[in-house]
GROMACS .gro file of C-alpha atoms in nm:
model
  379
    1UNK     CA    1   7.534  10.522  13.073
    2UNK     CA    2   7.900  10.582  13.161
    3UNK     CA    3   8.031  10.878  12.963
    4UNK     CA    4   8.400  10.939  13.028
    5UNK     CA    5   8.492  11.291  12.927
    6UNK     CA    6   8.742  11.539  13.064
    7UNK     CA    7   8.780  11.916  13.045
    8UNK     CA    8   9.069  12.157  13.077
    9UNK     CA    9   8.857  12.460  13.139
   10UNK     CA   10   8.873  12.665  13.457
   11UNK     CA   11   8.594  12.608  13.709
   12UNK     CA   12   8.298  12.845  13.703
   13UNK     CA   13   7.970  12.883  13.889
   14UNK     CA   14   7.678  12.919  13.650
   15UNK     CA   15   7.310  12.849  13.598
   16UNK     CA   16   7.120  12.783  13.280
   17UNK     CA   17   6.768  12.821  13.152
   18UNK     CA   18   6.653  13.088  13.398
   19UNK     CA   19   6.306  13.228  13.339
   20UNK     CA   20   6.270  13.605  13.343
   21UNK     CA   21   6.002  13.766  13.558
   22UNK     CA   22   5.670  13.815  13.374
   23UNK     CA   23   5.501  14.154  13.348
   24UNK     CA   24   5.259  14.251  13.625
   25UNK     CA   25   4.955  14.181  13.402
   26UNK     CA   26   5.082  13.829  13.339
   27UNK     CA   27   5.139  13.784  13.712
   28UNK     CA   28   4.782  13.891  13.786
   29UNK     CA   29   4.642  13.653  13.528
   30UNK     CA   30   4.864  13.377  13.666
   31UNK     CA   31   4.720  13.436  14.014
   32UNK     CA   32   4.368  13.427  13.871
   33UNK     CA   33   4.433  13.097  13.698
   34UNK     CA   34   4.578  12.952  14.016
   35UNK     CA   35   4.273  13.066  14.213
   36UNK     CA   36   4.041  12.902  13.961
   37UNK     CA   37   4.249  12.586  13.976
   38UNK     CA   38   4.228  12.574  14.355
   39UNK     CA   39   3.849  12.622  14.345
   40UNK     CA   40   3.816  12.335  14.099
   41UNK     CA   41   4.029  12.113  14.318
   42UNK     CA   42   3.807  12.190  14.616
   43UNK     CA   43   3.493  12.115  14.417
   44UNK     CA   44   3.633  11.792  14.281
   45UNK     CA   45   3.776  11.690  14.615
   46UNK     CA   46   4.096  11.565  14.458
   47UNK     CA   47   4.364  11.635  14.203
   48UNK     CA   48   4.282  11.486  13.864
   49UNK     CA   49   4.529  11.249  13.696
   50UNK     CA   50   4.771  11.390  13.441
   51UNK     CA   51   4.600  11.457  13.109
   52UNK     CA   52   4.644  11.241  12.801
   53UNK     CA   53   4.949  11.314  12.590
   54UNK     CA   54   4.746  11.511  12.335
   55UNK     CA   55   4.642  11.764  12.599
   56UNK     CA   56   4.948  11.764  12.828
   57UNK     CA   57   5.106  12.110  12.821
   58UNK     CA   58   5.422  12.268  12.953
   59UNK     CA   59   5.339  12.526  13.218
   60UNK     CA   60   5.694  12.633  13.299
   61UNK     CA   61   6.058  12.541  13.248
   62UNK     CA   62   6.268  12.638  13.549
   63UNK     CA   63   6.638  12.709  13.582
   64UNK     CA   64   6.899  12.443  13.650
   65UNK     CA   65   7.073  12.460  13.987
   66UNK     CA   66   7.390  12.306  14.127
   67UNK     CA   67   7.436  12.241  14.499
   68UNK     CA   68   7.806  12.164  14.517
   69UNK     CA   69   7.839  12.263  14.883
   70UNK     CA   70   7.550  12.048  15.009
   71UNK     CA   71   7.537  11.750  14.770
   72UNK     CA   72   7.856  11.547  14.712
   73UNK     CA   73   7.990  11.508  14.360
   74UNK     CA   74   7.844  11.204  14.191
   75UNK     CA   75   7.749  11.014  13.880
   76UNK     CA   76   7.378  11.052  13.941
   77UNK     CA   77   7.182  10.857  13.683
   78UNK     CA   78   6.842  10.803  13.846
   79UNK     CA   79   6.606  10.978  14.089
   80UNK     CA   80   6.275  10.896  14.262
   81UNK     CA   81   6.057  11.053  14.529
   82UNK     CA   82   6.047  10.847  14.849
   83UNK     CA   83   5.832  11.056  15.083
   84UNK     CA   84   5.768  11.427  15.128
   85UNK     CA   85   6.078  11.619  15.022
   86UNK     CA   86   6.301  11.310  15.043
   87UNK     CA   87   6.434  11.180  14.712
   88UNK     CA   88   6.661  10.885  14.635
   89UNK     CA   89   6.942  10.891  14.379
   90UNK     CA   90   7.151  10.615  14.228
   91UNK     CA   91   7.492  10.645  14.069
   92UNK     CA   92   7.625  10.448  13.773
   93UNK     CA   93   7.959  10.424  13.952
   94UNK     CA   94   8.066  10.365  14.311
   95UNK     CA   95   8.164  10.045  14.488
   96UNK     CA   96   7.873   9.991  14.730
   97UNK     CA   97   7.583  10.037  14.493
   98UNK     CA   98   7.446  10.278  14.749
   99UNK     CA   99   7.122  10.474  14.743
  100UNK     CA  100   7.186  10.844  14.806
  101UNK     CA  101   6.909  11.027  14.992
  102UNK     CA  102   6.864  11.402  14.945
  103UNK     CA  103   6.617  11.662  15.064
  104UNK     CA  104   6.480  11.892  14.792
  105UNK     CA  105   6.277  12.206  14.867
  106UNK     CA  106   6.049  12.356  14.602
  107UNK     CA  107   5.880  12.690  14.549
  108UNK     CA  108   5.510  12.620  14.606
  109UNK     CA  109   5.400  12.847  14.319
  110UNK     CA  110   5.660  12.792  14.047
  111UNK     CA  111   5.790  12.443  14.124
  112UNK     CA  112   6.147  12.576  14.104
  113UNK     CA  113   6.406  12.415  14.331
  114UNK     CA  114   6.492  12.641  14.625
  115UNK     CA  115   6.746  12.420  14.795
  116UNK     CA  116   6.879  12.065  14.797
  117UNK     CA  117   7.106  11.884  15.040
  118UNK     CA  118   7.244  11.537  15.103
  119UNK     CA  119   7.101  11.375  15.417
  120UNK     CA  120   7.253  11.023  15.414
  121UNK     CA  121   7.353  10.730  15.193
  122UNK     CA  122   7.274  10.362  15.247
  123UNK     CA  123   7.453  10.067  15.084
  124UNK     CA  124   7.242   9.811  14.900
  125UNK     CA  125   7.453   9.517  15.007
  126UNK     CA  126   7.572   9.458  14.652
  127UNK     CA  127   7.842   9.597  14.427
  128UNK     CA  128   7.741   9.852  14.164
  129UNK     CA  129   7.662   9.684  13.830
  130UNK     CA  130   7.627  10.024  13.658
  131UNK     CA  131   7.308  10.130  13.834
  132UNK     CA  132   7.115  10.361  13.603
  133UNK     CA  133   6.768  10.426  13.744
  134UNK     CA  134   6.551  10.369  14.048
  135UNK     CA  135   6.183  10.355  14.149
  136UNK     CA  136   6.026  10.317  14.494
  137UNK     CA  137   5.705  10.142  14.599
  138UNK     CA  138   5.603  10.286  14.934
  139UNK     CA  139   5.349  10.017  15.020
  140UNK     CA  140   5.615   9.747  14.979
  141UNK     CA  141   5.904   9.958  15.114
  142UNK     CA  142   6.088   9.836  14.806
  143UNK     CA  143   6.336   9.995  14.569
  144UNK     CA  144   6.382   9.865  14.215
  145UNK     CA  145   6.714   9.947  14.049
  146UNK     CA  146   6.792   9.907  13.678
  147UNK     CA  147   7.150   9.806  13.602
  148UNK     CA  148   7.313   9.844  13.263
  149UNK     CA  149   7.602   9.604  13.318
  150UNK     CA  150   7.379   9.296  13.308
  151UNK     CA  151   7.050   9.464  13.204
  152UNK     CA  152   6.849   9.346  13.503
  153UNK     CA  153   6.610   9.523  13.739
  154UNK     CA  154   6.663   9.411  14.099
  155UNK     CA  155   6.435   9.446  14.401
  156UNK     CA  156   6.561   9.575  14.736
  157UNK     CA  157   6.368   9.626  15.060
  158UNK     CA  158   6.434   9.894  15.320
  159UNK     CA  159   6.332   9.854  15.684
  160UNK     CA  160   6.296  10.228  15.743
  161UNK     CA  161   6.372  10.549  15.559
  162UNK     CA  162   6.631  10.686  15.801
  163UNK     CA  163   7.005  10.730  15.834
  164UNK     CA  164   7.023  10.401  16.027
  165UNK     CA  165   6.800  10.217  15.781
  166UNK     CA  166   6.904   9.896  15.608
  167UNK     CA  167   6.860   9.813  15.239
  168UNK     CA  168   6.880   9.447  15.140
  169UNK     CA  169   6.842   9.264  14.808
  170UNK     CA  170   6.549   9.020  14.789
  171UNK     CA  171   6.685   8.826  14.493
  172UNK     CA  172   6.375   8.915  14.290
  173UNK     CA  173   6.441   9.024  13.930
  174UNK     CA  174   6.165   9.198  13.732
  175UNK     CA  175   6.062   8.985  13.430
  176UNK     CA  176   6.165   9.208  13.141
  177UNK     CA  177   6.294   8.904  12.955
  178UNK     CA  178   6.644   8.777  12.893
  179UNK     CA  179   6.835   9.062  12.729
  180UNK     CA  180   7.172   8.885  12.734
  181UNK     CA  181   7.340   8.922  12.396
  182UNK     CA  182   7.061   9.152  12.271
  183UNK     CA  183   7.189   9.485  12.402
  184UNK     CA  184   7.484   9.684  12.277
  185UNK     CA  185   7.779   9.757  12.510
  186UNK     CA  186   7.698  10.043  12.748
  187UNK     CA  187   7.371  10.108  12.563
  188UNK     CA  188   7.131   9.887  12.758
  189UNK     CA  189   6.879   9.956  13.036
  190UNK     CA  190   6.912  10.324  13.118
  191UNK     CA  191   6.564  10.398  13.251
  192UNK     CA  192   6.296  10.269  13.485
  193UNK     CA  193   5.951  10.399  13.581
  194UNK     CA  194   5.646  10.273  13.771
  195UNK     CA  195   5.284  10.345  13.685
  196UNK     CA  196   5.118  10.350  14.028
  197UNK     CA  197   4.769  10.355  13.872
  198UNK     CA  198   4.817  10.079  13.615
  199UNK     CA  199   5.056   9.889  13.850
  200UNK     CA  200   5.309   9.847  13.570
  201UNK     CA  201   5.688   9.888  13.550
  202UNK     CA  202   5.833  10.051  13.237
  203UNK     CA  203   6.182  10.048  13.088
  204UNK     CA  204   6.362  10.079  12.757
  205UNK     CA  205   6.716  10.045  12.631
  206UNK     CA  206   6.920  10.351  12.547
  207UNK     CA  207   6.981  10.233  12.191
  208UNK     CA  208   6.815   9.967  11.971
  209UNK     CA  209   6.842   9.602  12.058
  210UNK     CA  210   7.052   9.396  11.822
  211UNK     CA  211   6.831   9.324  11.520
  212UNK     CA  212   6.599   9.619  11.582
  213UNK     CA  213   6.783   9.860  11.355
  214UNK     CA  214   7.092  10.074  11.337
  215UNK     CA  215   7.240  10.297  11.605
  216UNK     CA  216   7.235  10.668  11.524
  217UNK     CA  217   7.566  10.831  11.444
  218UNK     CA  218   7.638  11.199  11.397
  219UNK     CA  219   7.611  11.165  11.019
  220UNK     CA  220   7.396  10.864  10.925
  221UNK     CA  221   7.059  11.030  10.992
  222UNK     CA  222   6.913  10.711  11.141
  223UNK     CA  223   6.610  10.739  11.370
  224UNK     CA  224   6.668  10.481  11.640
  225UNK     CA  225   6.395  10.221  11.695
  226UNK     CA  226   6.344  10.129  12.060
  227UNK     CA  227   6.105   9.915  12.262
  228UNK     CA  228   5.901  10.059  12.548
  229UNK     CA  229   5.875   9.750  12.769
  230UNK     CA  230   5.606   9.704  13.035
  231UNK     CA  231   5.561   9.435  13.298
  232UNK     CA  232   5.327   9.391  13.592
  233UNK     CA  233   5.610   9.219  13.777
  234UNK     CA  234   5.451   8.874  13.768
  235UNK     CA  235   5.560   8.762  13.423
  236UNK     CA  236   5.341   8.954  13.179
  237UNK     CA  237   5.542   9.151  12.924
  238UNK     CA  238   5.430   9.403  12.660
  239UNK     CA  239   5.640   9.585  12.399
  240UNK     CA  240   5.558   9.907  12.213
  241UNK     CA  241   5.772  10.048  11.931
  242UNK     CA  242   5.918  10.394  11.987
  243UNK     CA  243   6.112  10.596  11.728
  244UNK     CA  244   6.359  10.867  11.827
  245UNK     CA  245   6.430  11.191  11.642
  246UNK     CA  246   6.714  11.239  11.399
  247UNK     CA  247   7.016  11.415  11.554
  248UNK     CA  248   7.077  11.785  11.521
  249UNK     CA  249   7.305  11.879  11.233
  250UNK     CA  250   7.645  11.974  11.371
  251UNK     CA  251   8.012  11.947  11.275
  252UNK     CA  252   8.146  11.596  11.338
  253UNK     CA  253   8.286  11.574  11.690
  254UNK     CA  254   8.509  11.334  11.882
  255UNK     CA  255   8.219  11.191  12.088
  256UNK     CA  256   7.853  11.155  11.993
  257UNK     CA  257   7.585  10.997  12.210
  258UNK     CA  258   7.214  10.964  12.147
  259UNK     CA  259   6.948  10.762  12.323
  260UNK     CA  260   6.663  10.756  12.573
  261UNK     CA  261   6.807  10.826  12.916
  262UNK     CA  262   6.495  10.834  13.137
  263UNK     CA  263   6.125  10.753  13.157
  264UNK     CA  264   5.857  10.883  13.393
  265UNK     CA  265   5.513  10.726  13.427
  266UNK     CA  266   5.218  10.964  13.463
  267UNK     CA  267   4.955  10.694  13.510
  268UNK     CA  268   4.731  10.472  13.296
  269UNK     CA  269   4.978  10.426  13.011
  270UNK     CA  270   5.091  10.789  12.993
  271UNK     CA  271   5.469  10.836  12.987
  272UNK     CA  272   5.730  11.107  12.960
  273UNK     CA  273   6.030  11.002  12.752
  274UNK     CA  274   6.362  11.188  12.780
  275UNK     CA  275   6.566  11.180  12.458
  276UNK     CA  276   6.928  11.277  12.522
  277UNK     CA  277   7.175  11.390  12.253
  278UNK     CA  278   7.539  11.481  12.332
  279UNK     CA  279   7.812  11.622  12.103
  280UNK     CA  280   8.167  11.659  12.240
  281UNK     CA  281   8.467  11.783  12.036
  282UNK     CA  282   8.820  11.670  12.116
  283UNK     CA  283   8.908  11.994  12.294
  284UNK     CA  284   8.567  12.003  12.469
  285UNK     CA  285   8.499  12.372  12.401
  286UNK     CA  286   8.186  12.375  12.189
  287UNK     CA  287   8.040  12.061  12.346
  288UNK     CA  288   7.663  12.067  12.377
  289UNK     CA  289   7.374  11.851  12.486
  290UNK     CA  290   7.019  11.861  12.355
  291UNK     CA  291   6.739  11.732  12.579
  292UNK     CA  292   6.383  11.662  12.460
  293UNK     CA  293   6.092  11.541  12.671
  294UNK     CA  294   5.810  11.373  12.480
  295UNK     CA  295   5.463  11.274  12.601
  296UNK     CA  296   5.343  10.927  12.500
  297UNK     CA  297   5.010  10.755  12.562
  298UNK     CA  298   5.017  10.384  12.482
  299UNK     CA  299   4.645  10.327  12.542
  300UNK     CA  300   4.500  10.229  12.209
  301UNK     CA  301   4.845  10.186  12.055
  302UNK     CA  302   4.936   9.857  11.889
  303UNK     CA  303   5.179   9.629  12.071
  304UNK     CA  304   5.468   9.469  11.885
  305UNK     CA  305   5.573   9.103  11.915
  306UNK     CA  306   5.843   9.046  12.174
  307UNK     CA  307   6.035   8.800  11.958
  308UNK     CA  308   6.008   8.973  11.617
  309UNK     CA  309   6.253   9.249  11.511
  310UNK     CA  310   6.139   9.607  11.465
  311UNK     CA  311   6.136   9.752  11.115
  312UNK     CA  312   6.067  10.091  10.962
  313UNK     CA  313   5.705   9.980  10.914
  314UNK     CA  314   5.654   9.887  11.281
  315UNK     CA  315   5.357  10.062  11.450
  316UNK     CA  316   5.549  10.330  11.640
  317UNK     CA  317   5.359  10.501  11.920
  318UNK     CA  318   5.262  10.864  11.874
  319UNK     CA  319   5.471  11.115  12.066
  320UNK     CA  320   5.439  11.487  12.124
  321UNK     CA  321   5.714  11.728  12.226
  322UNK     CA  322   5.658  11.882  12.570
  323UNK     CA  323   5.988  12.059  12.637
  324UNK     CA  324   6.339  12.087  12.497
  325UNK     CA  325   6.654  12.270  12.601
  326UNK     CA  326   7.020  12.284  12.518
  327UNK     CA  327   7.329  12.314  12.739
  328UNK     CA  328   7.683  12.407  12.634
  329UNK     CA  329   8.049  12.434  12.723
  330UNK     CA  330   8.193  12.760  12.596
  331UNK     CA  331   8.422  13.035  12.720
  332UNK     CA  332   8.127  13.199  12.894
  333UNK     CA  333   7.888  12.909  12.955
  334UNK     CA  334   7.961  12.609  13.176
  335UNK     CA  335   7.604  12.488  13.206
  336UNK     CA  336   7.666  12.166  13.010
  337UNK     CA  337   7.448  11.889  13.155
  338UNK     CA  338   7.389  11.526  13.068
  339UNK     CA  339   7.046  11.458  13.219
  340UNK     CA  340   6.993  11.092  13.304
  341UNK     CA  341   6.740  11.094  13.592
  342UNK     CA  342   6.375  11.206  13.585
  343UNK     CA  343   6.084  11.155  13.825
  344UNK     CA  344   5.762  11.312  13.949
  345UNK     CA  345   5.792  11.582  14.211
  346UNK     CA  346   5.516  11.757  14.409
  347UNK     CA  347   5.181  11.881  14.288
  348UNK     CA  348   5.145  12.257  14.302
  349UNK     CA  349   4.845  12.447  14.437
  350UNK     CA  350   4.693  12.487  14.091
  351UNK     CA  351   4.709  12.112  14.030
  352UNK     CA  352   5.005  12.123  13.792
  353UNK     CA  353   5.275  11.858  13.824
  354UNK     CA  354   5.646  11.916  13.890
  355UNK     CA  355   5.890  11.690  13.706
  356UNK     CA  356   6.239  11.668  13.858
  357UNK     CA  357   6.558  11.601  13.658
  358UNK     CA  358   6.917  11.534  13.761
  359UNK     CA  359   7.232  11.523  13.549
  360UNK     CA  360   7.534  11.293  13.555
  361UNK     CA  361   7.843  11.510  13.599
  362UNK     CA  362   8.093  11.222  13.588
  363UNK     CA  363   8.178  11.309  13.949
  364UNK     CA  364   8.206  11.677  13.854
  365UNK     CA  365   8.482  11.583  13.612
  366UNK     CA  366   8.768  11.826  13.570
  367UNK     CA  367   8.615  12.069  13.818
  368UNK     CA  368   8.394  12.200  13.538
  369UNK     CA  369   8.088  11.976  13.514
  370UNK     CA  370   7.819  12.016  13.782
  371UNK     CA  371   7.548  11.794  13.925
  372UNK     CA  372   7.258  11.995  13.788
  373UNK     CA  373   6.906  11.968  13.929
  374UNK     CA  374   6.620  12.108  13.721
  375UNK     CA  375   6.241  12.109  13.711
  376UNK     CA  376   5.972  12.155  13.453
  377UNK     CA  377   5.602  12.193  13.534
  378UNK     CA  378   5.328  12.027  13.327
  379UNK     CA  379   4.949  12.013  13.336
   0.00000   0.00000   0.00000
C-alpha cells in the first residue's frame, strides 16, 4: 500500500526491539535445548514441518536493523528467499517494476540479522503497477508478483539468478478471480504467499472487499472481515473468512491505516498473518505503528462461498497471536516502521524457523524513516 507521509524531524540512527542478554543459567539451558534439538534432528533424519497453529510458539523476537549504507532507499513491500542468503524484494513504486536482490547474513544461533547488502536489481520488463508482494518457485525459476493497482498476480520467469540475468513476463495471471470493482482504492492485494507442501498460492486484500463489511476507522471499532484466498494456479479457488482485531484506542490522528499487509505460508494450510495498524498525527511526532503476527491453520476450517458476502456470522478461522511489537516517532525514538514484507528465512540448528520482515520507508522519507529489516524465530 502506498502511504505518503512526511516528517520534519532531524535524522537519527536508531534500532528498536533489541533483546537483552540472558543470564548465564538461561544461556546454559538454551545450549542444552539446542543440543537436544540437534540430536532429534539427527535421529529423525530431517527437520519436521512447522507445527500446527495451536502449538506454534515464539522462540525469539530480534532487533530491527537498518542498512542505509549498503541497501538503497526504497519502498520495499515484499520479500522472498530465492536461494541461500539471496532474497528478492519488490517495491510499490519505481518505474521499471524491478526485482531487487539482496544478500542477508544471519546469526546461526539466534536468527538475528548480522548484515545485509544490495547485490543487483533486474527489471521485469513491465512498468510498476504498485507491486506489493513476491514469491519464488525455484523449480520453475518463476517469480509471482502481486500488484495492487489492478489486483492481479503476474508470473515472471528468470533465466538465471545473477547480475546479468533476465526476468520476463509470461502473460500468466494467477486465477484469484476478477476483483475489478470489488476492492477499495489502495486497499487491494497487499500480500502473497506460496505453500510449497500443499502447492497452493495464498493472498488477501488489505481491507474488506466491497460488500464484505465496513473498513475500520480510528473510532468506529469495526473488526474488518477479510478473505484468505487460495488457488492451486490452475483455476481452483477457495475462500476462508478472517477477522482482524479492533484498533488500539488512541487520540484521533490525521492518518489511520489498518489492514493485513503480509502473509507467509508454513505448509499444509498453516499461515502467518501480519496485521498492520498505523496512527500518524498531523505533526508526525507521536506517530506509531502496531504489528501483530497471528498463526492460522485452515485445515478443518469451513470455507465460505466465493460469491456470497461475508457477515458477522461467517465462520471465521481461528487465529492465535504469535508476536506483536510497536514502533514510534518521538523526540528520542525514530524506530517507526511500516512492515509490509514477510517471508521464511533459514532454519536454525535447533530446528526453529526464522521469519524475515522488511518495512516500507517511503524511500526513507524526510531523512527520518528507515528501511528496517527484522526477524522473529518460531518453532
